[in-house]
Amino acid sequence: MSEFITNKDNLPPEITDLLVEARKVSENAYNNYSGFFVGAAVRTSSGKVYTGTNMENASFGVSICAEPGAILSANANGDFNIEAIAIVGGFKDGKDQQPATPCGRCRQFIYEASQVSGKNIAVFCSNLTFSKTLVTSIEELLPFAFVLNKD
Ligand code: THU
């Protein structure tokens, strides 16, 4: 079941740890066009963490979200067994913001990773201060996901 946690002291350490990794790399977001900082961190069954940031482009539609960056990094290291992903995003305007949740395309991307790992990937979404965190899973975020059924 999805849950919002509005007191960061109530976050379990394994969630906070992954959120912290995501927030760290969000500093490196290439976001010249939107100014929106996003970091993503995936944890695999090996306990390793792989990260990614959003990378925008002068041709706006070419921009890439943070989530595929993190998943591609795990993949490039041959570490396919993704169990959890943390996504942290926001503007640095000091205002309290909603958690950054994965866009539709990213949900489909995370879903594919869950097919590979055979696990319903846990998804932790937060803002830059962790004042509001959504704890959910890819199956809750993308019910009836598209799969290539060759039968
Ligand atoms: N963005 C992500 O990195 N992940 C998402 O799931 C939603 C949006 C990025 C794309 C763009 O660089 C910026 O946030 C504003 O849309």
PDB file of C-alpha atoms and ligand atoms in Angstrom, residues 34 36 38 54 56 65-67 101-103 106, ligand 1:
ATOM      1  CA  SER A  34      13.564  23.988 -16.293  1.00  0.00           C
ATOM      2  CA  PHE A  36      14.185  21.463 -11.767  1.00  0.00           C
ATOM      3  CA  VAL A  38      16.078  15.494 -10.043  1.00  0.00           C
ATOM      4  CA  ASN A  54      17.938  14.545 -15.396  1.00  0.00           C
ATOM      5  CA  GLU A  56      17.968  18.439 -20.511  1.00  0.00           C
ATOM      6  CA  CYS A  65      14.822  11.959 -16.834  1.00  0.00           C
ATOM      7  CA  ALA A  66      16.912  10.903 -13.867  1.00  0.00           C
ATOM      8  CA  GLU A  67      15.322   7.454 -13.444  1.00  0.00           C
ATOM      9  CA  THR A 101       6.920  11.144  -8.745  1.00  0.00           C
ATOM     10  CA  PRO A 102       8.102   9.350 -11.884  1.00  0.00           C
ATOM     11  CA  CYS A 103       6.574  10.480 -15.176  1.00  0.00           C
ATOM     12  CA  CYS A 106       9.710   6.427 -16.407  1.00  0.00           C
TER      13      CYS A 106
HETATM   14  N1  THU B   1      12.067  14.730 -14.661  1.00  0.00           N
HETATM   15  C1  THU B   1      12.747  13.627 -14.214  1.00  0.00           C
HETATM   16  O1  THU B   1      13.988  13.592 -14.209  1.00  0.00           O
HETATM   17  N2  THU B   1      12.023  12.548 -13.813  1.00  0.00           N
HETATM   18  C2  THU B   1      10.657  12.483 -13.828  1.00  0.00           C
HETATM   19  O2  THU B   1      10.091  11.426 -13.569  1.00  0.00           O
HETATM   20  C3  THU B   1       9.866  13.693 -14.127  1.00  0.00           C
HETATM   21  C4  THU B   1      10.624  14.834 -14.694  1.00  0.00           C
HETATM   22  C5  THU B   1      12.840  15.876 -15.145  1.00  0.00           C
HETATM   23  C6  THU B   1      12.736  16.101 -16.619  1.00  0.00           C
HETATM   24  C7  THU B   1      13.070  17.576 -16.737  1.00  0.00           C
HETATM   25  O3  THU B   1      14.481  17.699 -16.810  1.00  0.00           O
HETATM   26  C8  THU B   1      12.601  18.166 -15.415  1.00  0.00           C
HETATM   27  O4  THU B   1      12.384  17.065 -14.540  1.00  0.00           O
HETATM   28  C9  THU B   1      11.322  18.974 -15.516  1.00  0.00           C
HETATM   29  O5  THU B   1      10.334  18.272 -16.171  1.00  0.00           O
END
